[in-house]
Amino acid sequence: MELYRKSASELSALLNKKEISALELADATLARIEAVEPAVDAFLSVNADAMREKARAVDEKRARGEALGALAGIPVAVKDNICTRGVATTCASKMLENFVPPYNATVVDKLEAADALIAGKVNMDEFAMGGSCENSAFKATKNPWDTSRVPGGSSGGSAAAVAACEVPLSLGSDTGGSIRCPAGLCGIVGLKPTYGSVSRFGLVAFASSLDQIGPFGRTVDDTALLFDVIRGKDSAHDATSKDCPFTMPGSDVRGMRIGVAKEYFGEGVSEEIKTAVLRAVDEFKAMGAEVVEVSLPSTGYALSAYYIISSAEASSNLARYDGVKYGYSGRRDGSLTDLYLSTRSEGFGREVKRRIMLGTYVLSSGYYDAYYKRAKMLQKQIAAEFAAAFEHCDLIATPTTPTTAFRLGEKLSDPLAMYASDICTVTANIAGLPGVSVPCGVDSEGLPIGLQLLGPHFSESKLLTAAKCFETAKGGFAVKEL
Amino acid sequence: MKFDVQHIAKLAMLKFTDEEAAEFEKEFESIVGMVENLPEIDSKGALLDPSNQMELREDVVVPSMPRNELLSNVPHLVAGCVVVPKTVE
């Protein structure tokens, strides 16, 4: 088997046995990226020199017999809204096209401490706003399963790079489904961790109360490995981060109670997807899990609450882009207000402006109570409904997305259709819960279908155990040949 | 429903041509139409999640980022100062 097809765990074993060197792996990775990038367009920048340099350092460390990190020599791609010191971090926006962070995000420091090779920065919807990766100011990433289709978003580059075997692992961020949706549409594993379990320091803010960094992999073990490296309290930088127990996924779901909520199988979700997800639930039953029905009655309002809360926070977070301290700077021959107006109007793309406008509107005088306050109340209610459901089950199984991958351009001119892509995933962000998407089959056109598993706060070990058992029962997840 | 797109744009420090504003107004109507279907909920209690307590770091002096690194992304820098258009006539 070609090196690029191997999982991070397999590559680690080869590196440990000295059957390959980290430099050989770096070169093989760069060759694979060069070969498939023209079709996939996942990367915004490739870190060839730095990657080779780090690989040599890892090889030397190994030769000297020094202790190595958990991801020693393993290539990882990083979403371009996660700050990398000395390497452009654009958020796929003209606004940050030339922004070179003078510091690393905590997760990037952790990758470096784990001796990972950072392969490059990957494409996304601008400022993580979108469900198709087409809102990038630079290019549209394609789905490796069918390059006329979108990889999903916003972490479309992270998902496509892993699905196309350019790298075994990547980092993305998930504010309303931006890890799980592209993982589902690209047929790989994507974990949105519990809010607070991974430091957000150095993640360019979209909606701070919902944003969470998380891992992608082609296997559950790889995804767990990367989660284990990035998780944990970051007391110097992120007041919401926490240390919580985590053990690598086990291999037994006997006695586990899998909840099914009918609200996730309603109108708008394709029949093929419903069937595939319910078949997956049956497989859990066959493995010895118990299936229970649960009710989450406010699910239908979640999308509205999500777009109000996330846009409100975005309008506030993105107020910092003023053309003065960093980023794109507009005309300077007028007043300060002219500078602000031209910077923001020229620097932000259309979808980002939509969200800023919506957020400004729902927070504006006279509308706050009707929109923002009501959405926050609903958030509380949704969280309470999940808490009640988790008294009767350990995990909840739902579809990840309402449809499989759609064609490039298909939903670009219809914001509401695009927003509806997040209908099954926003609830986890609203309630701060962890969720994982794993492949559970393909539709009649051969496109991957995602199964989403949701769990209580800090239940990542249990979620990934269930995911791994499912993977084992399936005999592993399929990889699309490009 | 009619939105004063130009008023909201002003609050958001964004500028739209009349043509863009007209197009935006249509989109905005459908987006607001989607999000306004929220139910009335009994609004007692705090909005913050008490189980998600934030822990602030100690307020101690530590070395910060070097000034030149911090200013390395400033679009218009003169003699170590950030330059903005004249704000006082």
Coordinates of C-alpha atoms in Angstrom, one line a residue:
Chain A
M1 CA 0.0 0.0 0.0
E2 CA 1.2 3.5 -0.8
L3 CA 2.3 5.5 2.2
Y4 CA -0.3 8.2 1.6
R5 CA -3.1 5.6 2.0
K6 CA -1.9 4.7 5.5
S7 CA -3.4 5.9 8.7
A8 CA -1.5 8.0 11.2
S9 CA -1.3 5.0 13.6
E10 CA 0.1 2.8 10.8
L11 CA 2.6 5.5 9.8
S12 CA 3.7 5.9 13.5
A13 CA 4.4 2.2 13.7
L14 CA 6.5 2.3 10.5
L15 CA 8.4 5.4 11.8
N16 CA 8.9 3.7 15.2
K17 CA 10.3 0.6 13.6
K18 CA 12.5 2.8 11.4
E19 CA 11.1 1.3 8.3
I20 CA 10.6 4.8 7.0
S21 CA 12.0 8.1 8.0
A22 CA 10.0 11.2 8.8
L23 CA 11.8 12.9 5.9
E24 CA 10.7 10.2 3.5
L25 CA 7.1 10.6 4.8
A26 CA 7.3 14.4 4.4
D27 CA 8.5 13.9 0.8
A28 CA 5.8 11.3 0.0
T29 CA 3.2 13.7 1.5
L30 CA 4.4 16.6 -0.6
A31 CA 4.4 14.4 -3.7
R32 CA 0.8 13.3 -3.0
I33 CA -0.2 16.9 -2.5
E34 CA 1.3 17.9 -5.7
A35 CA -0.4 15.1 -7.5
V36 CA -3.9 15.6 -6.3
E37 CA -4.1 19.3 -5.5
P38 CA -5.0 20.3 -9.1
A39 CA -8.2 18.3 -8.7
V40 CA -9.0 18.9 -5.0
D41 CA -7.8 22.5 -4.2
A42 CA -7.7 21.9 -0.5
F43 CA -4.6 23.8 0.4
L44 CA -4.1 27.6 0.6
S45 CA -0.4 27.2 1.4
V46 CA 1.9 24.2 1.6
N47 CA 4.7 24.3 4.2
A48 CA 7.3 22.3 2.3
D49 CA 10.5 23.7 3.7
A50 CA 9.3 23.9 7.3
M51 CA 7.9 20.4 7.0
R52 CA 11.1 18.9 5.7
E53 CA 13.1 20.8 8.4
K54 CA 10.9 19.5 11.2
A55 CA 11.1 16.0 9.7
R56 CA 14.9 16.1 9.8
A57 CA 14.7 17.3 13.4
V58 CA 12.4 14.4 14.3
D59 CA 14.6 11.9 12.5
E60 CA 17.7 13.2 14.4
K61 CA 15.8 13.1 17.7
R62 CA 14.9 9.5 17.0
A63 CA 18.5 8.6 16.0
R64 CA 19.7 10.1 19.3
G65 CA 17.2 7.9 21.1
E66 CA 15.3 10.9 22.6
A67 CA 11.7 10.7 23.6
L68 CA 9.3 11.6 20.8
G69 CA 5.9 13.2 20.8
A70 CA 2.6 11.3 20.1
L71 CA 2.5 12.6 16.5
A72 CA 6.2 12.4 15.7
G73 CA 6.7 12.7 12.0
I74 CA 3.0 12.7 11.2
P75 CA 1.8 15.3 8.7
V76 CA -1.2 17.4 9.8
A77 CA -3.0 20.1 7.8
V78 CA -4.4 23.1 9.7
K79 CA -7.5 25.1 8.8
D80 CA -6.5 28.7 7.8
N81 CA -8.4 30.3 10.7
I82 CA -5.9 28.8 13.2
C83 CA -2.9 31.0 13.8
T84 CA 0.5 29.7 12.8
R85 CA 3.5 31.9 13.8
G86 CA 5.3 33.2 10.7
V87 CA 2.8 31.5 8.3
A88 CA 0.0 33.5 6.7
T89 CA -3.4 32.8 8.3
T90 CA -6.0 34.3 5.9
C91 CA -9.3 32.9 7.1
A92 CA -9.8 32.6 3.3
S93 CA -10.6 36.3 3.4
K94 CA -9.2 39.2 1.4
M95 CA -9.4 41.0 4.8
L96 CA -6.5 38.8 6.2
E97 CA -4.8 37.9 2.9
N98 CA -1.5 39.2 4.1
F99 CA -1.9 38.6 7.9
V100 CA 1.1 36.7 9.3
P101 CA 0.5 35.9 13.0
P102 CA 3.3 36.7 15.4
Y103 CA 2.1 33.8 17.6
N104 CA 0.8 30.3 17.5
A105 CA -2.6 29.1 18.4
T106 CA -2.4 26.8 21.5
V107 CA -3.3 23.8 19.3
V108 CA -0.5 24.6 17.0
D109 CA 2.0 24.8 19.9
K110 CA 0.6 21.4 21.0
L111 CA 1.1 19.9 17.5
E112 CA 4.7 21.2 17.5
A113 CA 5.3 19.8 21.0
A114 CA 3.9 16.4 19.7
D115 CA 6.5 16.5 16.9
A116 CA 3.9 16.6 14.2
L117 CA 4.7 18.0 10.7
I118 CA 2.5 20.9 9.8
A119 CA 1.9 20.3 6.1
G120 CA 0.1 23.6 5.4
K121 CA -3.0 25.7 5.7
V122 CA -6.2 24.5 4.2
N123 CA -9.2 26.2 2.6
M124 CA -12.5 27.2 4.3
D125 CA -15.5 29.4 3.9
E126 CA -14.4 32.9 4.7
F127 CA -14.3 33.4 8.4
A128 CA -15.8 29.9 8.8
M129 CA -19.2 31.2 7.5
G130 CA -20.7 28.8 5.0
G131 CA -21.5 25.2 4.4
S132 CA -19.7 24.4 1.1
C133 CA -16.2 25.9 1.2
E134 CA -17.3 28.1 -1.8
N135 CA -17.3 31.3 0.2
S136 CA -13.5 31.3 0.2
A137 CA -12.0 34.5 -1.3
F138 CA -9.4 32.4 -3.0
K139 CA -10.8 29.2 -4.5
A140 CA -13.4 26.5 -4.1
T141 CA -12.3 23.1 -2.7
K142 CA -13.7 20.1 -4.4
N143 CA -15.1 16.8 -2.9
P144 CA -12.6 14.0 -3.5
W145 CA -15.6 11.6 -4.1
D146 CA -16.9 13.7 -7.0
T147 CA -14.9 16.8 -7.9
S148 CA -17.9 18.5 -9.4
R149 CA -19.4 18.6 -5.9
V150 CA -18.6 20.6 -2.7
P151 CA -16.7 19.1 0.2
G152 CA -19.1 20.8 2.7
G153 CA -18.0 23.6 5.0
S154 CA -16.8 25.5 6.5
S155 CA -13.7 23.2 7.2
G156 CA -14.0 21.9 3.6
G157 CA -10.2 22.0 3.0
S158 CA -9.5 20.1 6.2
A159 CA -11.9 17.4 5.2
A160 CA -11.0 17.2 1.5
A161 CA -7.2 17.0 2.3
V162 CA -7.8 14.0 4.6
A163 CA -10.3 12.3 2.3
A164 CA -8.0 12.7 -0.7
C165 CA -5.1 11.1 1.3
E166 CA -3.0 14.3 1.1
V167 CA -2.5 14.1 4.9
P168 CA -3.8 11.5 7.4
L169 CA -4.9 14.2 9.9
S170 CA -6.2 17.8 9.9
L171 CA -7.6 20.4 12.3
G172 CA -10.8 22.2 11.6
S173 CA -13.2 24.3 13.6
D174 CA -16.9 23.8 14.2
T175 CA -19.3 26.6 15.1
G176 CA -22.5 25.1 13.8
G177 CA -21.4 21.9 12.1
S178 CA -18.2 23.0 10.3
I179 CA -16.3 19.9 11.2
R180 CA -19.0 17.3 11.2
C181 CA -20.8 18.4 7.9
P182 CA -17.7 18.2 5.7
A183 CA -16.6 15.0 7.4
G184 CA -20.0 13.6 6.6
L185 CA -19.9 14.8 3.0
C186 CA -16.3 13.6 2.4
G187 CA -16.7 10.2 4.0
I188 CA -14.3 10.6 6.9
V189 CA -14.3 11.0 10.7
G190 CA -14.7 14.5 12.2
L191 CA -15.0 15.3 15.9
K192 CA -16.5 18.5 17.3
P193 CA -15.3 18.3 20.9
T194 CA -17.2 19.5 24.0
Y195 CA -17.1 23.3 24.3
G196 CA -14.1 24.1 26.5
S197 CA -12.2 20.8 25.9
V198 CA -9.8 22.4 23.4
S199 CA -8.3 25.8 23.8
R200 CA -9.6 28.4 21.3
F201 CA -6.6 30.7 21.8
G202 CA -5.4 31.6 18.3
L203 CA -8.5 30.5 16.6
V204 CA -9.8 33.6 14.7
A205 CA -13.1 34.3 16.4
F206 CA -16.4 33.8 14.7
A207 CA -18.9 33.1 17.4
S208 CA -16.9 32.7 20.6
S209 CA -19.6 30.9 22.6
L210 CA -20.0 28.2 19.9
D211 CA -16.6 27.9 18.2
Q212 CA -14.6 24.8 18.9
I213 CA -11.4 23.4 17.3
G214 CA -11.4 19.6 16.5
P215 CA -9.8 16.8 14.5
F216 CA -10.4 15.0 11.3
G217 CA -9.0 11.5 10.4
R218 CA -9.8 8.6 8.1
T219 CA -10.0 6.3 11.1
V220 CA -11.6 6.7 14.6
D221 CA -8.3 5.9 16.3
D222 CA -6.4 8.6 14.3
T223 CA -9.1 11.2 15.2
A224 CA -8.9 10.2 18.8
L225 CA -5.1 10.5 18.7
L226 CA -5.2 14.0 17.4
F227 CA -7.9 15.0 19.9
D228 CA -5.8 13.7 22.7
V229 CA -2.9 15.9 21.6
I230 CA -4.9 19.1 21.3
R231 CA -7.3 18.9 24.2
G232 CA -6.9 20.3 27.8
K233 CA -6.9 23.3 29.9
D234 CA -5.0 26.4 28.7
S235 CA -5.2 28.6 31.8
A236 CA -2.9 31.3 30.4
H237 CA -5.1 32.0 27.4
D238 CA -8.6 30.5 27.4
A239 CA -10.9 31.0 30.4
T240 CA -13.4 28.5 29.0
S241 CA -10.9 25.6 28.6
K242 CA -10.9 22.6 30.9
D243 CA -9.1 19.4 31.6
C244 CA -11.3 16.4 31.5
P245 CA -10.6 12.7 31.5
F246 CA -10.1 11.0 28.2
T247 CA -9.1 7.5 27.3
M248 CA -8.5 6.1 23.8
P249 CA -11.6 4.5 22.3
G250 CA -12.5 1.0 23.5
S251 CA -14.1 -1.9 21.5
D252 CA -17.3 -2.7 23.3
V253 CA -20.7 -1.1 23.1
R254 CA -22.6 -3.8 24.9
G255 CA -25.1 -2.2 27.2
M256 CA -24.6 1.3 25.7
R257 CA -28.0 3.0 25.2
I258 CA -28.2 4.7 21.8
G259 CA -31.0 7.3 21.6
V260 CA -33.0 8.1 18.5
A261 CA -34.9 11.3 18.3
K262 CA -37.6 11.5 15.6
E263 CA -37.1 15.3 15.3
Y264 CA -33.8 14.5 13.4
F265 CA -35.6 12.4 10.8
G266 CA -38.1 14.9 9.7
E267 CA -38.9 16.8 6.5
G268 CA -35.8 18.1 4.7
V269 CA -33.7 15.0 5.5
S270 CA -33.3 12.8 2.4
E271 CA -34.9 9.3 2.6
E272 CA -31.7 7.6 1.7
I273 CA -29.9 9.3 4.6
K274 CA -32.7 8.4 7.1
T275 CA -32.5 4.8 5.9
A276 CA -28.7 4.6 6.2
V277 CA -28.7 6.2 9.7
L278 CA -31.4 3.9 11.0
R279 CA -29.6 0.9 9.5
A280 CA -26.5 2.1 11.5
V281 CA -28.6 2.2 14.6
D282 CA -29.6 -1.4 13.9
E283 CA -26.0 -2.3 13.7
F284 CA -25.4 -0.9 17.1
K285 CA -28.3 -3.0 18.4
A286 CA -26.7 -6.1 16.7
M287 CA -23.4 -5.3 18.6
G288 CA -25.3 -5.4 21.9
A289 CA -26.3 -1.8 22.4
E290 CA -29.8 -0.9 23.5
V291 CA -31.8 1.5 21.3
V292 CA -34.1 3.9 23.1
E293 CA -36.4 6.6 21.7
V294 CA -35.8 10.1 23.1
S295 CA -37.5 13.4 22.5
L296 CA -35.9 16.8 21.7
P297 CA -38.9 18.9 20.9
S298 CA -37.2 22.3 20.3
T299 CA -34.9 20.9 17.6
G300 CA -37.0 22.7 14.9
Y301 CA -36.1 26.1 16.3
A302 CA -32.4 25.4 16.7
L303 CA -31.4 26.7 13.3
S304 CA -33.1 30.0 13.9
A305 CA -31.5 30.4 17.4
Y306 CA -28.1 29.4 15.9
Y307 CA -28.2 32.0 13.2
I308 CA -29.2 34.7 15.6
I309 CA -26.6 33.9 18.3
S310 CA -23.8 33.2 15.9
S311 CA -24.4 36.3 13.8
A312 CA -24.8 38.5 16.8
E313 CA -21.4 37.3 18.1
A314 CA -19.9 37.6 14.7
S315 CA -21.0 41.2 14.2
S316 CA -19.3 42.0 17.5
N317 CA -16.1 39.9 16.9
L318 CA -15.6 41.2 13.4
A319 CA -15.9 44.8 14.5
R320 CA -12.1 44.6 15.1
Y321 CA -11.4 44.7 11.3
D322 CA -10.9 48.4 11.0
G323 CA -7.9 48.7 8.6
V324 CA -5.8 50.1 11.4
K325 CA -4.0 47.4 13.4
Y326 CA -3.8 44.6 10.9
G327 CA -5.4 43.2 7.8
Y328 CA -6.7 44.8 4.7
S329 CA -6.7 48.6 4.8
G330 CA -9.0 50.7 2.6
R331 CA -8.7 54.3 1.5
R332 CA -6.8 56.7 3.6
D333 CA -7.5 60.0 1.8
G334 CA -10.7 60.7 3.7
S335 CA -11.9 60.5 7.3
L336 CA -11.3 57.7 9.8
T337 CA -14.9 56.6 9.2
D338 CA -14.2 56.5 5.4
L339 CA -11.2 54.2 6.3
Y340 CA -13.4 51.9 8.3
L341 CA -16.2 51.8 5.7
S342 CA -13.9 51.2 2.7
T343 CA -11.8 48.6 4.6
R344 CA -14.8 46.6 5.7
S345 CA -16.8 46.9 2.5
E346 CA -13.9 45.9 0.3
G347 CA -12.3 43.4 2.6
F348 CA -15.3 41.2 3.6
G349 CA -17.0 38.9 1.2
R350 CA -20.8 38.7 0.6
E351 CA -21.7 36.0 3.1
V352 CA -19.6 37.6 5.9
K353 CA -21.5 40.9 5.3
R354 CA -24.8 39.1 5.4
R355 CA -23.9 37.7 8.9
I356 CA -22.6 41.0 10.2
M357 CA -25.7 42.7 9.0
L358 CA -28.0 40.0 10.5
G359 CA -26.0 40.2 13.8
T360 CA -26.2 44.0 13.9
Y361 CA -29.9 43.9 13.2
V362 CA -30.8 41.4 16.0
L363 CA -28.7 43.3 18.5
S364 CA -30.0 46.7 17.4
S365 CA -32.2 48.9 19.6
G366 CA -35.7 47.6 19.7
Y367 CA -35.0 44.2 18.4
Y368 CA -32.7 42.7 21.1
D369 CA -35.6 41.2 23.1
A370 CA -37.4 39.8 20.1
Y371 CA -34.4 38.0 18.6
Y372 CA -31.2 37.7 20.7
K373 CA -32.8 37.3 24.1
R374 CA -35.3 34.8 22.8
A375 CA -32.6 32.8 21.0
K376 CA -30.6 32.7 24.2
M377 CA -33.7 31.4 26.1
L378 CA -34.1 28.8 23.5
Q379 CA -30.5 27.8 23.8
K380 CA -31.1 27.1 27.5
Q381 CA -34.2 25.1 26.6
I382 CA -32.4 23.0 24.0
A383 CA -29.6 22.3 26.5
A384 CA -32.1 21.2 29.1
E385 CA -33.8 18.9 26.6
F386 CA -30.5 17.2 25.8
A387 CA -29.8 16.9 29.5
A388 CA -33.2 15.2 30.0
A389 CA -32.6 12.9 27.0
F390 CA -29.2 11.8 28.3
E391 CA -30.9 10.5 31.5
H392 CA -32.4 7.8 29.3
C393 CA -29.5 7.2 26.9
D394 CA -25.7 7.5 26.6
L395 CA -25.5 8.8 23.0
I396 CA -27.9 10.0 20.4
A397 CA -27.6 8.9 16.8
T398 CA -28.7 11.3 14.0
P399 CA -27.9 12.1 10.4
T400 CA -24.9 14.5 10.0
T401 CA -26.4 16.4 7.1
P402 CA -29.8 16.5 5.4
T403 CA -28.4 15.8 2.0
T404 CA -25.2 14.3 0.5
A405 CA -22.7 16.5 -1.2
F406 CA -24.3 19.0 -3.6
R407 CA -22.9 20.4 -6.8
L408 CA -20.6 23.4 -6.8
G409 CA -22.6 26.5 -7.3
E410 CA -25.9 24.7 -6.6
K411 CA -26.8 26.6 -3.3
L412 CA -24.5 29.6 -3.7
S413 CA -27.3 32.1 -4.6
D414 CA -29.7 30.7 -2.0
P415 CA -28.5 31.5 1.5
L416 CA -31.4 29.8 3.2
A417 CA -30.8 26.5 1.4
M418 CA -27.1 26.7 2.4
Y419 CA -28.0 27.5 6.0
A420 CA -30.3 24.4 6.1
S421 CA -27.2 22.2 5.6
D422 CA -26.5 22.8 9.3
I423 CA -29.9 21.6 10.5
C424 CA -28.7 18.4 12.2
T425 CA -25.5 19.9 13.7
V426 CA -26.2 23.3 15.2
T427 CA -27.8 21.8 18.3
A428 CA -24.5 20.4 19.6
N429 CA -22.9 23.9 19.4
I430 CA -25.9 25.5 21.0
A431 CA -25.8 23.0 23.9
G432 CA -21.9 22.8 24.0
L433 CA -22.0 19.1 23.4
P434 CA -19.5 16.9 21.6
G435 CA -20.4 15.3 18.3
V436 CA -18.7 13.0 15.9
S437 CA -19.5 12.2 12.3
V438 CA -18.6 8.8 10.9
P439 CA -19.3 7.4 7.4
C440 CA -22.3 5.0 7.4
G441 CA -22.7 4.2 3.7
V442 CA -23.2 5.9 0.3
D443 CA -26.3 7.1 -1.5
S444 CA -27.5 5.9 -5.0
E445 CA -24.9 8.2 -6.6
G446 CA -22.1 6.7 -4.6
L447 CA -21.7 9.8 -2.3
P448 CA -20.9 9.3 1.4
I449 CA -23.5 9.6 4.1
G450 CA -22.6 10.7 7.6
L451 CA -23.9 9.3 10.9
Q452 CA -23.7 11.8 13.8
L453 CA -23.3 10.6 17.3
L454 CA -23.9 13.2 20.1
G455 CA -23.1 12.8 23.7
P456 CA -23.2 14.6 27.1
H457 CA -20.5 17.1 27.9
F458 CA -17.0 15.6 28.0
S459 CA -18.2 12.2 26.7
E460 CA -15.6 12.0 23.9
S461 CA -14.3 8.6 25.1
K462 CA -17.7 7.1 24.9
L463 CA -18.5 8.8 21.6
L464 CA -15.3 7.6 20.0
T465 CA -15.8 4.1 21.4
A466 CA -19.1 3.8 19.7
A467 CA -17.7 5.3 16.5
K468 CA -14.8 2.8 16.6
C469 CA -17.1 -0.2 17.2
F470 CA -19.2 0.9 14.2
E471 CA -16.0 1.2 12.1
T472 CA -14.9 -2.2 13.1
A473 CA -18.3 -3.7 12.3
K474 CA -18.1 -2.1 8.9
G475 CA -14.6 -3.5 8.3
G476 CA -13.2 0.0 8.2
F477 CA -14.3 3.1 6.2
A478 CA -13.9 3.3 2.4
V479 CA -11.3 5.6 0.9
K480 CA -12.1 7.1 -2.5
E481 CA -9.3 6.5 -5.1
L482 CA -8.5 9.8 -6.9
Chain B
M1 CA -41.6 43.7 6.0
K2 CA -39.3 46.6 5.2
F3 CA -35.7 46.9 6.4
D4 CA -33.7 50.0 6.5
V5 CA -30.7 48.3 5.1
Q6 CA -28.7 51.5 4.9
H7 CA -29.3 52.2 8.6
I8 CA -28.2 48.7 9.6
A9 CA -25.2 49.0 7.3
K10 CA -24.2 52.3 9.0
L11 CA -24.3 50.6 12.4
A12 CA -22.2 47.7 11.0
M13 CA -19.7 50.1 9.3
L14 CA -20.5 48.7 5.9
K15 CA -21.3 50.5 2.7
F16 CA -23.7 49.3 0.0
T17 CA -24.6 50.9 -3.3
D18 CA -28.3 51.4 -3.8
E19 CA -28.3 48.4 -6.1
E20 CA -26.5 46.2 -3.6
A21 CA -28.8 47.4 -0.8
A22 CA -31.9 46.5 -2.9
E23 CA -30.6 43.0 -3.5
F24 CA -29.6 42.7 0.1
E25 CA -33.0 43.8 1.3
K26 CA -34.6 40.9 -0.5
E27 CA -32.2 38.3 1.0
F28 CA -32.5 39.9 4.4
E29 CA -36.3 39.6 4.4
S30 CA -36.0 35.8 3.8
I31 CA -33.3 35.4 6.4
V32 CA -35.1 37.3 9.0
G33 CA -38.3 35.5 8.0
M34 CA -36.5 32.3 8.9
V35 CA -35.1 33.3 12.2
E36 CA -38.1 35.1 13.6
N37 CA -40.2 31.9 14.1
L38 CA -38.9 31.6 17.7
P39 CA -41.4 30.6 20.4
E40 CA -42.1 32.6 23.5
I41 CA -40.2 31.0 26.3
D42 CA -40.6 31.6 30.0
S43 CA -37.6 33.8 30.5
K44 CA -36.7 33.2 34.1
G45 CA -33.2 32.5 35.4
A46 CA -29.8 33.4 34.2
L47 CA -28.7 33.1 30.6
L48 CA -25.3 31.9 31.4
D49 CA -24.6 28.2 31.8
P50 CA -23.7 27.8 35.5
S51 CA -22.0 24.5 34.8
N52 CA -19.6 26.2 32.4
Q53 CA -17.8 28.5 34.8
M54 CA -15.0 30.5 33.5
E55 CA -11.7 30.6 35.3
L56 CA -9.7 33.8 34.9
R57 CA -5.9 33.7 35.1
E58 CA -4.0 35.5 37.9
D59 CA -3.4 39.1 37.2
V60 CA 0.4 39.0 37.2
V61 CA 2.9 40.8 35.1
V62 CA 4.6 38.6 32.5
P63 CA 6.7 39.5 29.5
S64 CA 4.5 40.3 26.6
M65 CA 5.1 39.9 22.9
P66 CA 8.0 42.1 21.5
R67 CA 6.7 45.4 20.2
N68 CA 8.1 45.0 16.7
E69 CA 6.4 41.6 16.3
L70 CA 3.1 43.0 17.6
L71 CA 3.2 45.8 15.1
S72 CA 4.4 43.7 12.2
N73 CA 1.0 43.5 10.6
V74 CA 0.1 47.2 10.9
P75 CA -0.9 48.5 7.5
H76 CA 0.6 51.9 8.0
L77 CA 3.3 52.4 10.5
V78 CA 5.6 55.4 10.8
A79 CA 8.4 55.6 13.4
G80 CA 6.8 52.8 15.4
C81 CA 3.5 54.6 15.5
V82 CA 0.2 53.4 14.0
V83 CA -1.0 56.0 11.5
V84 CA -4.7 56.8 11.0
P85 CA -6.5 59.5 9.1
K86 CA -6.8 62.9 10.9
T87 CA -9.6 62.6 13.4
V88 CA -9.8 66.2 14.7
E89 CA -10.2 69.2 12.5

